mmCIF file of C-alpha atoms and ligand atoms in Angstrom:
data_model
loop_
_atom_site.group_PDB
_atom_site.id
_atom_site.type_symbol
_atom_site.label_atom_id
_atom_site.label_comp_id
_atom_site.label_asym_id
_atom_site.label_seq_id
_atom_site.Cartn_x
_atom_site.Cartn_y
_atom_site.Cartn_z
ATOM 1 C CA MET A 106 -5.139 4.367 15.410
ATOM 2 C CA GLN A 107 -6.319 7.893 14.596
ATOM 3 C CA THR A 108 -6.536 8.416 10.955
ATOM 4 C CA TRP A 109 -6.060 11.660 9.510
ATOM 5 C CA SER A 110 -8.568 14.863 8.832
ATOM 6 C CA SER A 111 -10.479 14.588 5.845
ATOM 7 C CA VAL A 112 -10.946 17.719 3.651
ATOM 8 C CA ALA A 113 -14.138 18.986 1.647
ATOM 9 C CA VAL A 114 -14.939 16.880 -1.495
ATOM 10 C CA PRO A 115 -16.487 19.524 -3.967
ATOM 11 C CA ARG A 116 -19.094 18.179 -6.178
ATOM 12 C CA VAL A 117 -18.321 18.372 -9.807
ATOM 13 C CA PRO A 118 -20.871 18.868 -12.068
ATOM 14 C CA GLY A 119 -21.569 16.265 -15.297
ATOM 15 C CA ARG A 120 -21.575 12.698 -15.434
ATOM 16 C CA SER A 121 -18.758 10.663 -13.609
ATOM 17 C CA ARG A 122 -17.163 7.236 -15.663
ATOM 18 C CA PRO A 123 -16.676 4.169 -15.146
ATOM 19 C CA LEU A 124 -13.459 3.257 -13.251
ATOM 20 C CA ARG A 125 -11.257 1.390 -15.330
ATOM 21 C CA LEU A 126 -7.836 -0.013 -13.554
ATOM 22 C CA TYR A 127 -5.355 -2.286 -14.940
ATOM 23 C CA ASP A 128 -5.740 -5.663 -12.676
ATOM 24 C CA THR A 129 -1.929 -7.133 -12.086
ATOM 25 C CA ALA A 130 -3.349 -10.525 -11.769
ATOM 26 C CA THR A 131 -5.765 -10.515 -15.439
ATOM 27 C CA GLY A 132 -2.628 -8.298 -17.136
ATOM 28 C CA GLN A 133 -5.586 -6.302 -18.159
ATOM 29 C CA SER A 134 -7.116 -2.684 -17.383
ATOM 30 C CA ARG A 135 -11.051 -3.968 -16.614
ATOM 31 C CA PRO A 136 -13.687 -1.768 -15.098
ATOM 32 C CA THR A 137 -13.845 -1.433 -11.280
ATOM 33 C CA ALA A 138 -17.354 -2.573 -10.165
ATOM 34 C CA PRO A 139 -18.183 -1.737 -6.455
ATOM 35 C CA GLY A 140 -21.790 -1.929 -5.010
ATOM 36 C CA ARG A 141 -23.094 1.117 -2.830
ATOM 37 C CA VAL A 142 -20.262 1.136 -0.810
ATOM 38 C CA ALA A 143 -16.392 0.785 -2.919
ATOM 39 C CA ARG A 144 -14.036 -1.097 -0.571
ATOM 40 C CA MET A 145 -10.576 -0.546 -0.726
ATOM 41 C CA TYR A 146 -7.335 -1.884 1.007
ATOM 42 C CA VAL A 147 -4.406 -0.481 0.366
ATOM 43 C CA CYS A 148 -1.271 -0.887 1.895
ATOM 44 C CA GLY A 149 0.637 0.787 4.278
ATOM 45 C CA ILE A 150 3.552 2.843 5.678
ATOM 46 C CA THR A 151 6.592 0.648 8.190
ATOM 47 C CA PRO A 152 7.151 3.586 10.107
ATOM 48 C CA TYR A 153 10.684 3.785 10.770
ATOM 49 C CA ASP A 154 11.488 6.568 8.488
ATOM 50 C CA ALA A 155 9.962 9.563 7.272
ATOM 51 C CA THR A 156 7.645 9.326 4.010
ATOM 52 C CA HIS A 157 9.544 10.121 1.317
ATOM 53 C CA LEU A 158 7.903 10.920 -2.396
ATOM 54 C CA GLY A 159 7.641 7.388 -3.192
ATOM 55 C CA HIS A 160 5.343 6.394 -0.401
ATOM 56 C CA ALA A 161 3.488 9.590 -1.299
ATOM 57 C CA ALA A 162 3.047 8.820 -5.117
ATOM 58 C CA THR A 163 1.560 5.356 -4.165
ATOM 59 C CA TYR A 164 -1.258 7.647 -1.434
ATOM 60 C CA LEU A 165 -2.112 9.976 -4.173
ATOM 61 C CA ALA A 166 -2.656 7.323 -7.079
ATOM 62 C CA PHE A 167 -5.026 5.446 -4.668
ATOM 63 C CA ASP A 168 -6.637 8.619 -3.737
ATOM 64 C CA LEU A 169 -7.270 9.369 -6.608
ATOM 65 C CA VAL A 170 -9.622 6.178 -6.977
ATOM 66 C CA TYR A 171 -11.343 6.932 -4.271
ATOM 67 C CA ARG A 172 -12.160 10.870 -5.206
ATOM 68 C CA GLN A 173 -13.218 9.172 -8.499
ATOM 69 C CA TRP A 174 -15.760 6.544 -6.579
ATOM 70 C CA LEU A 175 -16.959 9.355 -4.451
ATOM 71 C CA ASP A 176 -17.277 11.300 -7.942
ATOM 72 C CA ALA A 177 -19.428 7.488 -8.674
ATOM 73 C CA GLY A 178 -21.622 8.422 -6.556
ATOM 74 C CA HIS A 179 -20.510 5.734 -4.222
ATOM 75 C CA GLU A 180 -19.492 5.514 -0.439
ATOM 76 C CA VAL A 181 -16.056 4.506 0.095
ATOM 77 C CA HIS A 182 -14.928 1.830 2.934
ATOM 78 C CA TYR A 183 -11.134 2.717 2.886
ATOM 79 C CA VAL A 184 -8.927 0.455 5.255
ATOM 80 C CA GLN A 185 -4.904 1.584 5.578
ATOM 81 C CA ASN A 186 -2.747 -0.022 7.408
ATOM 82 C CA VAL A 187 0.274 0.361 9.527
ATOM 83 C CA THR A 188 3.218 -2.594 10.013
ATOM 84 C CA ASP A 189 4.229 -0.900 13.311
ATOM 85 C CA ILE A 190 6.092 -4.471 14.377
ATOM 86 C CA ASP A 191 8.013 -5.941 11.895
ATOM 87 C CA ASP A 192 11.931 -6.512 11.547
ATOM 88 C CA PRO A 193 12.827 -3.154 9.737
ATOM 89 C CA LEU A 194 11.651 -0.865 12.637
ATOM 90 C CA LEU A 195 13.455 -3.194 14.864
ATOM 91 C CA GLU A 196 16.543 -2.842 13.248
ATOM 92 C CA ARG A 197 16.408 0.739 12.714
ATOM 93 C CA ALA A 198 15.304 1.373 16.426
ATOM 94 C CA ASP A 199 18.588 -0.625 17.270
ATOM 95 C CA ARG A 200 21.027 1.355 15.427
ATOM 96 C CA ASP A 201 19.640 4.259 16.617
ATOM 97 C CA GLN A 202 19.426 3.379 20.257
ATOM 98 C CA ASP A 203 15.563 4.089 19.986
ATOM 99 C CA ASP A 204 12.629 2.305 21.634
ATOM 100 C CA TRP A 205 10.429 1.122 18.803
ATOM 101 C CA VAL A 206 7.432 1.799 19.914
ATOM 102 C CA VAL A 207 8.792 6.012 20.288
ATOM 103 C CA LEU A 208 10.159 5.349 17.003
ATOM 104 C CA GLY A 209 6.614 3.565 15.204
ATOM 105 C CA LEU A 210 4.044 6.463 17.103
ATOM 106 C CA ARG A 211 6.435 9.141 15.865
ATOM 107 C CA GLU A 212 6.825 8.713 11.938
ATOM 108 C CA THR A 213 3.274 7.722 11.992
ATOM 109 C CA ALA A 214 2.173 10.651 13.602
ATOM 110 C CA LEU A 215 4.604 12.420 10.726
ATOM 111 C CA PHE A 216 2.865 10.646 8.331
ATOM 112 C CA ARG A 217 -0.503 11.860 9.444
ATOM 113 C CA GLU A 218 0.761 14.830 8.285
ATOM 114 C CA ASP A 219 2.055 14.548 5.609
ATOM 115 C CA MET A 220 -0.993 12.992 3.896
ATOM 116 C CA GLU A 221 -3.193 16.335 5.662
ATOM 117 C CA ALA A 222 -0.903 18.508 3.818
ATOM 118 C CA LEU A 223 -1.245 16.588 0.434
ATOM 119 C CA ARG A 224 -4.970 16.126 1.261
ATOM 120 C CA VAL A 225 -5.269 12.929 0.794
ATOM 121 C CA LEU A 226 -8.286 11.544 2.215
ATOM 122 C CA PRO A 227 -7.875 9.368 5.013
ATOM 123 C CA PRO A 228 -8.872 5.994 5.391
ATOM 124 C CA ARG A 229 -12.146 4.887 7.844
ATOM 125 C CA ASP A 230 -9.553 1.927 9.123
ATOM 126 C CA PHE A 231 -6.366 3.028 9.868
ATOM 127 C CA VAL A 232 -5.064 0.273 12.111
ATOM 128 C CA GLY A 233 -1.923 -0.663 13.427
ATOM 129 C CA ALA A 234 -0.266 -4.410 13.091
ATOM 130 C CA VAL A 235 0.176 -4.072 17.412
ATOM 131 C CA GLU A 236 -3.323 -3.272 17.917
ATOM 132 C CA THR A 237 -4.296 -6.400 15.956
ATOM 133 C CA VAL A 238 -2.620 -8.906 17.293
ATOM 134 C CA PRO A 239 -5.051 -10.826 18.904
ATOM 135 C CA GLU A 240 -6.843 -11.267 15.419
ATOM 136 C CA ILE A 241 -3.756 -12.514 13.955
ATOM 137 C CA VAL A 242 -3.557 -15.073 16.184
ATOM 138 C CA GLU A 243 -7.066 -16.041 15.667
ATOM 139 C CA VAL A 244 -6.132 -16.406 11.661
ATOM 140 C CA VAL A 245 -3.495 -18.411 12.555
ATOM 141 C CA ALA A 246 -4.487 -20.672 14.075
ATOM 142 C CA LYS A 247 -7.288 -20.946 11.931
ATOM 143 C CA LEU A 248 -4.802 -21.528 9.734
ATOM 144 C CA LEU A 249 -2.697 -24.381 11.701
ATOM 145 C CA ALA A 250 -5.949 -26.325 12.629
ATOM 146 C CA ASP A 251 -7.296 -26.643 8.467
ATOM 147 C CA GLY A 252 -3.735 -27.769 7.928
ATOM 148 C CA ALA A 253 -3.070 -24.658 5.564
ATOM 149 C CA ALA A 254 0.159 -23.888 7.744
ATOM 150 C CA TYR A 255 2.830 -25.728 10.084
ATOM 151 C CA ARG A 256 5.298 -25.751 13.078
ATOM 152 C CA VAL A 257 8.920 -25.883 11.700
ATOM 153 C CA ASP A 258 10.295 -28.935 13.506
ATOM 154 C CA ASP A 259 12.805 -27.054 15.690
ATOM 155 C CA PRO A 260 12.303 -26.992 19.877
ATOM 156 C CA GLU A 261 13.828 -23.725 20.414
ATOM 157 C CA TYR A 262 12.010 -21.110 17.758
ATOM 158 C CA PRO A 263 9.199 -23.009 16.228
ATOM 159 C CA ASP A 264 8.192 -20.520 13.854
ATOM 160 C CA ILE A 265 4.709 -21.583 11.749
ATOM 161 C CA TYR A 266 4.824 -20.844 8.055
ATOM 162 C CA PHE A 267 2.055 -20.901 5.243
ATOM 163 C CA ASP A 268 2.510 -24.238 3.178
ATOM 164 C CA ARG A 269 2.310 -22.134 -0.369
ATOM 165 C CA SER A 270 0.670 -24.945 -2.468
ATOM 166 C CA TYR A 271 -2.116 -24.862 -0.272
ATOM 167 C CA THR A 272 -4.800 -23.056 -2.291
ATOM 168 C CA GLY A 273 -3.548 -24.523 -5.290
ATOM 169 C CA ARG A 274 -3.559 -21.203 -6.698
ATOM 170 C CA PHE A 275 -0.625 -19.643 -5.500
ATOM 171 C CA GLY A 276 1.227 -17.314 -8.533
ATOM 172 C CA TYR A 277 -2.261 -15.838 -9.845
ATOM 173 C CA GLU A 278 -2.051 -12.507 -8.188
ATOM 174 C CA SER A 279 1.934 -11.092 -9.512
ATOM 175 C CA ARG A 280 1.635 -14.017 -12.642
ATOM 176 C CA TYR A 281 5.908 -14.002 -11.306
ATOM 177 C CA ASP A 282 7.322 -17.807 -12.283
ATOM 178 C CA GLU A 283 9.164 -20.061 -9.947
ATOM 179 C CA ASP A 284 12.339 -18.663 -11.101
ATOM 180 C CA ARG A 285 11.487 -14.632 -10.865
ATOM 181 C CA MET A 286 9.524 -15.669 -7.173
ATOM 182 C CA ALA A 287 12.702 -17.730 -6.427
ATOM 183 C CA ALA A 288 14.888 -14.218 -7.530
ATOM 184 C CA VAL A 289 13.536 -11.469 -5.637
ATOM 185 C CA PHE A 290 11.860 -13.448 -2.709
ATOM 186 C CA PRO A 291 15.107 -12.807 -0.405
ATOM 187 C CA ASP A 292 15.145 -9.076 -0.939
ATOM 188 C CA ARG A 293 11.692 -9.177 -0.157
ATOM 189 C CA GLY A 294 11.587 -9.970 3.614
ATOM 190 C CA GLY A 295 11.884 -13.826 2.903
ATOM 191 C CA ASP A 296 13.980 -16.171 4.092
ATOM 192 C CA PRO A 297 14.255 -19.489 1.945
ATOM 193 C CA ASP A 298 17.220 -20.394 4.103
ATOM 194 C CA ARG A 299 15.317 -21.000 6.913
ATOM 195 C CA PRO A 300 15.767 -25.190 8.119
ATOM 196 C CA GLY A 301 12.546 -27.000 8.482
ATOM 197 C CA LYS A 302 10.314 -25.064 6.027
ATOM 198 C CA ARG A 303 8.450 -27.555 3.396
ATOM 199 C CA ASP A 304 9.403 -24.983 0.556
ATOM 200 C CA PRO A 305 11.902 -21.930 0.209
ATOM 201 C CA LEU A 306 9.447 -19.513 -0.796
ATOM 202 C CA ASP A 307 6.795 -20.854 2.411
ATOM 203 C CA ALA A 308 6.422 -17.096 4.191
ATOM 204 C CA LEU A 309 6.336 -16.955 7.854
ATOM 205 C CA LEU A 310 3.161 -16.650 9.492
ATOM 206 C CA TRP A 311 4.122 -16.084 13.726
ATOM 207 C CA ARG A 312 7.696 -15.963 14.831
ATOM 208 C CA ALA A 313 8.490 -17.285 18.187
ATOM 209 C CA ALA A 314 10.123 -15.515 20.668
ATOM 210 C CA ARG A 315 13.849 -14.650 20.236
ATOM 211 C CA PRO A 316 15.713 -13.041 23.511
ATOM 212 C CA GLY A 317 15.811 -9.375 23.249
ATOM 213 C CA GLU A 318 12.916 -8.784 20.789
ATOM 214 C CA PRO A 319 9.113 -7.784 21.330
ATOM 215 C CA ALA A 320 6.552 -10.596 21.923
ATOM 216 C CA TRP A 321 3.271 -11.379 22.333
ATOM 217 C CA GLU A 322 1.698 -14.285 24.826
ATOM 218 C CA SER A 323 -1.042 -16.140 22.729
ATOM 219 C CA GLU A 324 -2.088 -19.521 21.932
ATOM 220 C CA LEU A 325 0.271 -19.962 19.573
ATOM 221 C CA GLY A 326 3.241 -19.204 22.152
ATOM 222 C CA PHE A 327 5.395 -16.271 22.907
ATOM 223 C CA GLY A 328 5.658 -14.457 19.559
ATOM 224 C CA ARG A 329 5.300 -11.630 17.110
ATOM 225 C CA PRO A 330 3.143 -11.763 13.114
ATOM 226 C CA GLY A 331 4.976 -11.833 10.150
ATOM 227 C CA TRP A 332 4.101 -9.934 7.605
ATOM 228 C CA HIS A 333 1.707 -10.876 4.576
ATOM 229 C CA ILE A 334 -0.629 -12.467 7.763
ATOM 230 C CA GLU A 335 -1.069 -8.672 8.806
ATOM 231 C CA CYS A 336 -2.541 -7.437 6.070
ATOM 232 C CA SER A 337 -4.850 -10.216 5.386
ATOM 233 C CA ALA A 338 -6.488 -10.241 8.882
ATOM 234 C CA ILE A 339 -7.012 -6.805 8.898
ATOM 235 C CA ALA A 340 -8.744 -6.389 5.639
ATOM 236 C CA VAL A 341 -10.675 -9.267 5.581
ATOM 237 C CA ASN A 342 -12.007 -8.213 9.152
ATOM 238 C CA ARG A 343 -13.220 -4.876 7.903
ATOM 239 C CA LEU A 344 -13.687 -5.210 4.190
ATOM 240 C CA GLY A 345 -14.747 -8.537 4.128
ATOM 241 C CA ILE A 346 -12.833 -11.139 0.982
ATOM 242 C CA GLY A 347 -13.736 -9.964 -2.343
ATOM 243 C CA PHE A 348 -13.447 -6.765 -2.068
ATOM 244 C CA ASP A 349 -13.008 -4.087 -4.681
ATOM 245 C CA VAL A 350 -9.084 -2.898 -4.989
ATOM 246 C CA GLN A 351 -5.858 -3.869 -3.066
ATOM 247 C CA GLY A 352 -3.195 -1.598 -3.808
ATOM 248 C CA GLY A 353 0.251 -0.253 -2.678
ATOM 249 C CA GLY A 354 3.763 -0.345 -5.007
ATOM 250 C CA SER A 355 4.826 -2.740 -7.254
ATOM 251 C CA ASP A 356 7.424 -3.628 -4.949
ATOM 252 C CA LEU A 357 4.639 -5.913 -2.994
ATOM 253 C CA ALA A 358 3.002 -7.807 -6.082
ATOM 254 C CA PHE A 359 4.758 -10.527 -4.649
ATOM 255 C CA PRO A 360 5.605 -12.062 -2.526
ATOM 256 C CA HIS A 361 3.397 -9.599 0.012
ATOM 257 C CA HIS A 362 0.050 -9.499 -1.948
ATOM 258 C CA GLU A 363 0.595 -12.746 -3.464
ATOM 259 C CA PHE A 364 0.511 -14.245 0.415
ATOM 260 C CA SER A 365 -2.217 -11.738 1.751
ATOM 261 C CA ALA A 366 -4.199 -13.285 -1.076
ATOM 262 C CA ALA A 367 -3.329 -16.228 -0.346
ATOM 263 C CA HIS A 368 -3.282 -16.693 3.206
ATOM 264 C CA ALA A 369 -7.154 -14.820 3.361
ATOM 265 C CA GLU A 370 -7.994 -17.361 0.276
ATOM 266 C CA ALA A 371 -7.078 -20.661 2.554
ATOM 267 C CA LEU A 372 -8.546 -19.093 5.621
ATOM 268 C CA LEU A 373 -12.245 -18.694 3.912
ATOM 269 C CA GLY A 374 -12.259 -20.812 1.525
ATOM 270 C CA GLU A 375 -13.355 -18.211 -1.073
ATOM 271 C CA HIS A 376 -11.627 -16.697 -3.989
ATOM 272 C CA PRO A 377 -10.781 -13.615 -4.642
ATOM 273 C CA PHE A 378 -9.169 -12.096 -2.123
ATOM 274 C CA ALA A 379 -9.791 -8.658 -4.253
ATOM 275 C CA ARG A 380 -11.129 -8.107 -7.597
ATOM 276 C CA HIS A 381 -8.441 -6.120 -8.553
ATOM 277 C CA TYR A 382 -4.698 -5.672 -7.459
ATOM 278 C CA VAL A 383 -3.503 -2.447 -8.106
ATOM 279 C CA HIS A 384 0.561 -1.194 -8.287
ATOM 280 C CA ALA A 385 2.123 1.644 -9.082
ATOM 281 C CA GLY A 386 5.301 2.112 -9.959
ATOM 282 C CA MET A 387 8.396 2.970 -8.186
ATOM 283 C CA ILE A 388 9.757 6.699 -7.613
ATOM 284 C CA GLY A 389 13.544 7.352 -7.882
ATOM 285 C CA LEU A 390 15.851 10.444 -7.923
ATOM 286 C CA ASP A 391 17.287 11.865 -10.765
ATOM 287 C CA GLY A 392 17.036 8.558 -12.504
ATOM 288 C CA GLU A 393 18.277 6.341 -9.768
ATOM 289 C CA LYS A 394 16.061 4.244 -7.129
ATOM 290 C CA MET A 395 15.063 6.167 -4.603
ATOM 291 C CA SER A 396 16.679 4.303 -1.031
ATOM 292 C CA LYS A 397 18.051 4.618 2.086
ATOM 293 C CA SER A 398 21.034 2.579 1.341
ATOM 294 C CA LYS A 399 21.545 5.419 -1.625
ATOM 295 C CA GLY A 400 20.683 7.956 0.665
ATOM 296 C CA ASN A 401 18.938 9.621 -2.171
ATOM 297 C CA LEU A 402 15.296 9.918 -0.279
ATOM 298 C CA VAL A 403 13.234 13.439 -0.744
ATOM 299 C CA PHE A 404 11.221 13.260 2.318
ATOM 300 C CA VAL A 405 7.351 15.160 1.908
ATOM 301 C CA SER A 406 8.698 16.546 5.563
ATOM 302 C CA ARG A 407 11.506 18.190 4.100
ATOM 303 C CA LEU A 408 9.288 19.915 1.068
ATOM 304 C CA ARG A 409 6.904 21.329 3.589
ATOM 305 C CA ALA A 410 9.657 22.433 5.900
ATOM 306 C CA ASP A 411 11.008 24.678 2.685
ATOM 307 C CA ASP A 412 7.190 26.049 2.072
ATOM 308 C CA VAL A 413 6.844 23.779 -0.950
ATOM 309 C CA ASP A 414 3.749 24.156 -2.215
ATOM 310 C CA PRO A 415 1.421 20.557 -1.624
ATOM 311 C CA SER A 416 -0.517 21.237 -4.908
ATOM 312 C CA ALA A 417 2.915 21.461 -6.383
ATOM 313 C CA VAL A 418 3.853 18.013 -5.488
ATOM 314 C CA ARG A 419 0.717 16.578 -6.319
ATOM 315 C CA LEU A 420 1.007 18.058 -9.722
ATOM 316 C CA ALA A 421 4.668 16.528 -10.132
ATOM 317 C CA LEU A 422 3.807 12.969 -9.187
ATOM 318 C CA PHE A 423 0.531 12.909 -11.628
ATOM 319 C CA SER A 424 2.293 14.125 -14.209
ATOM 320 C CA GLY A 425 3.628 11.059 -14.361
ATOM 321 C CA HIS A 426 1.306 7.858 -15.070
ATOM 322 C CA TYR A 427 0.931 6.026 -12.111
ATOM 323 C CA ARG A 428 2.196 2.471 -13.443
ATOM 324 C CA ASP A 429 5.076 3.939 -14.707
ATOM 325 C CA ASP A 430 8.137 3.716 -12.525
ATOM 326 C CA ARG A 431 9.837 7.005 -12.779
ATOM 327 C CA SER A 432 12.319 9.924 -11.627
ATOM 328 C CA TYR A 433 11.555 13.082 -9.725
ATOM 329 C CA SER A 434 13.841 15.611 -10.135
ATOM 330 C CA ALA A 435 14.328 19.570 -8.718
ATOM 331 C CA ASP A 436 12.955 20.454 -12.672
ATOM 332 C CA LEU A 437 9.737 18.515 -12.528
ATOM 333 C CA LEU A 438 9.142 20.403 -9.603
ATOM 334 C CA ALA A 439 9.598 23.293 -10.851
ATOM 335 C CA ASP A 440 7.558 22.642 -13.850
ATOM 336 C CA ALA A 441 4.758 21.863 -11.679
ATOM 337 C CA ASN A 442 5.009 25.537 -9.830
ATOM 338 C CA ALA A 443 4.947 26.587 -13.531
ATOM 339 C CA ARG A 444 2.003 24.809 -14.472
ATOM 340 C CA LEU A 445 0.068 25.852 -11.053
ATOM 341 C CA ALA A 446 1.241 29.255 -11.182
ATOM 342 C CA ARG A 447 -0.191 29.098 -14.563
ATOM 343 C CA TRP A 448 -3.999 27.617 -13.222
ATOM 344 C CA ARG A 449 -4.242 30.254 -10.698
ATOM 345 C CA GLU A 450 -3.819 33.243 -13.106
ATOM 346 C CA ALA A 451 -6.356 31.409 -15.139
ATOM 347 C CA ALA A 452 -8.802 30.872 -12.684
ATOM 348 C CA ALA A 453 -8.720 34.550 -11.324
ATOM 349 C CA LEU A 454 -9.578 36.030 -14.796
ATOM 350 C CA PRO A 455 -12.888 37.471 -14.712
ATOM 351 C CA SER A 456 -14.048 35.416 -17.284
ATOM 352 C CA GLY A 457 -13.045 32.086 -19.192
ATOM 353 C CA PRO A 458 -13.784 29.362 -21.436
ATOM 354 C CA ASP A 459 -16.835 26.821 -20.866
ATOM 355 C CA ALA A 460 -15.339 24.435 -17.986
ATOM 356 C CA GLU A 461 -17.682 21.415 -19.552
ATOM 357 C CA ALA A 462 -15.864 20.110 -21.989
ATOM 358 C CA THR A 463 -12.178 20.303 -20.001
ATOM 359 C CA ILE A 464 -14.446 18.475 -17.420
ATOM 360 C CA ALA A 465 -15.395 15.898 -19.802
ATOM 361 C CA ARG A 466 -12.253 15.449 -21.118
ATOM 362 C CA LEU A 467 -10.707 15.331 -17.146
ATOM 363 C CA ARG A 468 -13.155 12.446 -16.522
ATOM 364 C CA ASP A 469 -12.110 10.549 -19.258
ATOM 365 C CA HIS A 470 -8.763 9.945 -18.987
ATOM 366 C CA LEU A 471 -9.058 9.945 -14.979
ATOM 367 C CA ALA A 472 -11.389 6.564 -15.370
ATOM 368 C CA ASP A 473 -9.207 5.805 -18.238
ATOM 369 C CA ASP A 474 -6.547 3.847 -15.877
ATOM 370 C CA LEU A 475 -5.914 7.307 -13.646
ATOM 371 C CA ASP A 476 -3.959 8.452 -17.118
ATOM 372 C CA THR A 477 -3.255 12.087 -15.126
ATOM 373 C CA PRO A 478 -0.505 12.931 -18.339
ATOM 374 C CA ARG A 479 -3.595 13.635 -20.140
ATOM 375 C CA ALA A 480 -5.695 15.126 -17.376
ATOM 376 C CA LEU A 481 -3.329 17.552 -16.547
ATOM 377 C CA ALA A 482 -2.748 18.139 -20.498
ATOM 378 C CA ALA A 483 -6.618 18.533 -20.509
ATOM 379 C CA VAL A 484 -6.755 21.404 -17.764
ATOM 380 C CA ASP A 485 -3.769 22.865 -19.575
HETATM 381 N N1 LIG B 68 4.381 -1.659 5.290
HETATM 382 C C1 LIG B 68 4.717 -2.566 4.029
HETATM 383 C C2 LIG B 68 2.990 -2.736 3.439
HETATM 384 S S1 LIG B 68 2.281 -3.732 4.525
HETATM 385 C C3 LIG B 68 5.402 -1.610 3.497
HETATM 386 O O1 LIG B 68 5.892 -1.895 2.555
HETATM 387 N N2 LIG B 68 5.166 -0.285 3.864
HETATM 388 S S2 LIG B 68 6.611 0.337 3.230
HETATM 389 O O2 LIG B 68 6.733 1.995 4.308
HETATM 390 O O3 LIG B 68 7.761 0.367 2.236
HETATM 391 O O4 LIG B 68 5.657 1.219 2.305
HETATM 392 C C4 LIG B 68 4.705 1.754 2.229
HETATM 393 C C5 LIG B 68 3.700 1.874 0.916
HETATM 394 O O5 LIG B 68 4.394 2.448 0.032
HETATM 395 C C6 LIG B 68 3.766 0.299 -0.104
HETATM 396 O O6 LIG B 68 2.431 0.449 -0.880
HETATM 397 C C7 LIG B 68 5.067 0.641 -1.064
HETATM 398 O O7 LIG B 68 4.893 -0.618 -2.051
HETATM 399 C C8 LIG B 68 5.054 2.182 -1.521
HETATM 400 N N3 LIG B 68 6.221 2.545 -1.708
HETATM 401 C C9 LIG B 68 7.637 2.439 -1.673
HETATM 402 N N4 LIG B 68 8.681 2.550 -1.455
HETATM 403 C C10 LIG B 68 8.088 3.655 -2.964
HETATM 404 C C11 LIG B 68 8.658 4.181 -4.162
HETATM 405 N N5 LIG B 68 10.076 4.315 -4.472
HETATM 406 N N6 LIG B 68 8.166 4.209 -5.322
HETATM 407 C C12 LIG B 68 6.682 3.952 -4.848
HETATM 408 N N7 LIG B 68 6.116 3.714 -4.016
HETATM 409 C C13 LIG B 68 6.631 2.956 -3.209
HETATM 410 ZN ZN1 LIG B 69 0.452 -4.581 3.424
#
């Protein structure tokens, strides 16, 4: 897929700091230690609706990771997927009598524009699931051959599932216990009641074609990929295993990142999939979780249409810590606008204090697990 346009990143005087990030798998803030090329995979959108401020906040957090690695002199290989075939996309297309391909292309195009407006640095590889079907088929075929995957005994729909006990490490990434896993699995794309599974929490790798659903011919039979395997295949085929950061919102910690890691580790016989698993908190609106069912989504494209300054959107979202669940509100945006105006006024003055000490504090705070609230306060 075509990625979006980049922006010039100015060099900042002074010395960078090693970036520390909180890692879900160890429950600790640890230094990242990339080689010459830092490698990051962040889970991308499912393009059935426009980008809301929750998505934007997550991508802005990882934009800061990217920029700090650049500041430290690394080249960055950033990969992001687009889940352009999955149940939510098909359901929305069905509801709106839309073509799922057209819907996906339209929302992906809007997402690119939103990211450009927010000056989010683009991934080098921006990769759709549909264009990756042959890669996914190859990976699933190997998991099946190795005994990490199995077909359910259903002649009509012989779906393929992953045996979650295969690596012996299942649960290490999210650190969820069995009860918590079972509680969230059905709400996050899981199908515990599918007859024929060895374990209710095993994850779908390949879904045999159902009438009226899009499907691809392959050595696995006519069907389409499951969700977690998409990110495993896209990541390891571009970054290799053991890359620096696997990122996304906290709603992906289980089951999505748990299974993405388990699939890749089963496939390659190596551990870990990623050296840091980094999760951004959930953004709500006026104290309530932003969700489609509540109809309280704030879209980036709506704010752009209302001529809201994208720099103010960045400041509003950075005024809270990326790991905290937090709420967006009109007041938050008003505060961000006021801060931005104050900064611009100060920057336009003919003289001012030496910036060196401020830059040093800014770097200290950002390197400390992206502590943007304190970084912004330092600039204030
Ligand atoms: N396509 C999958 C990932 S492979 C997916 O989760 N798509 S998504 O469109 O639902 O979300 C895109 C990204 O935004 C994910 O990283 C997700 O964790 C994050 N996200 C979704 N809702 C919110 C929210 N309210 N606040 C913060 N981040 C969110
Ligand atoms: Zn993903």
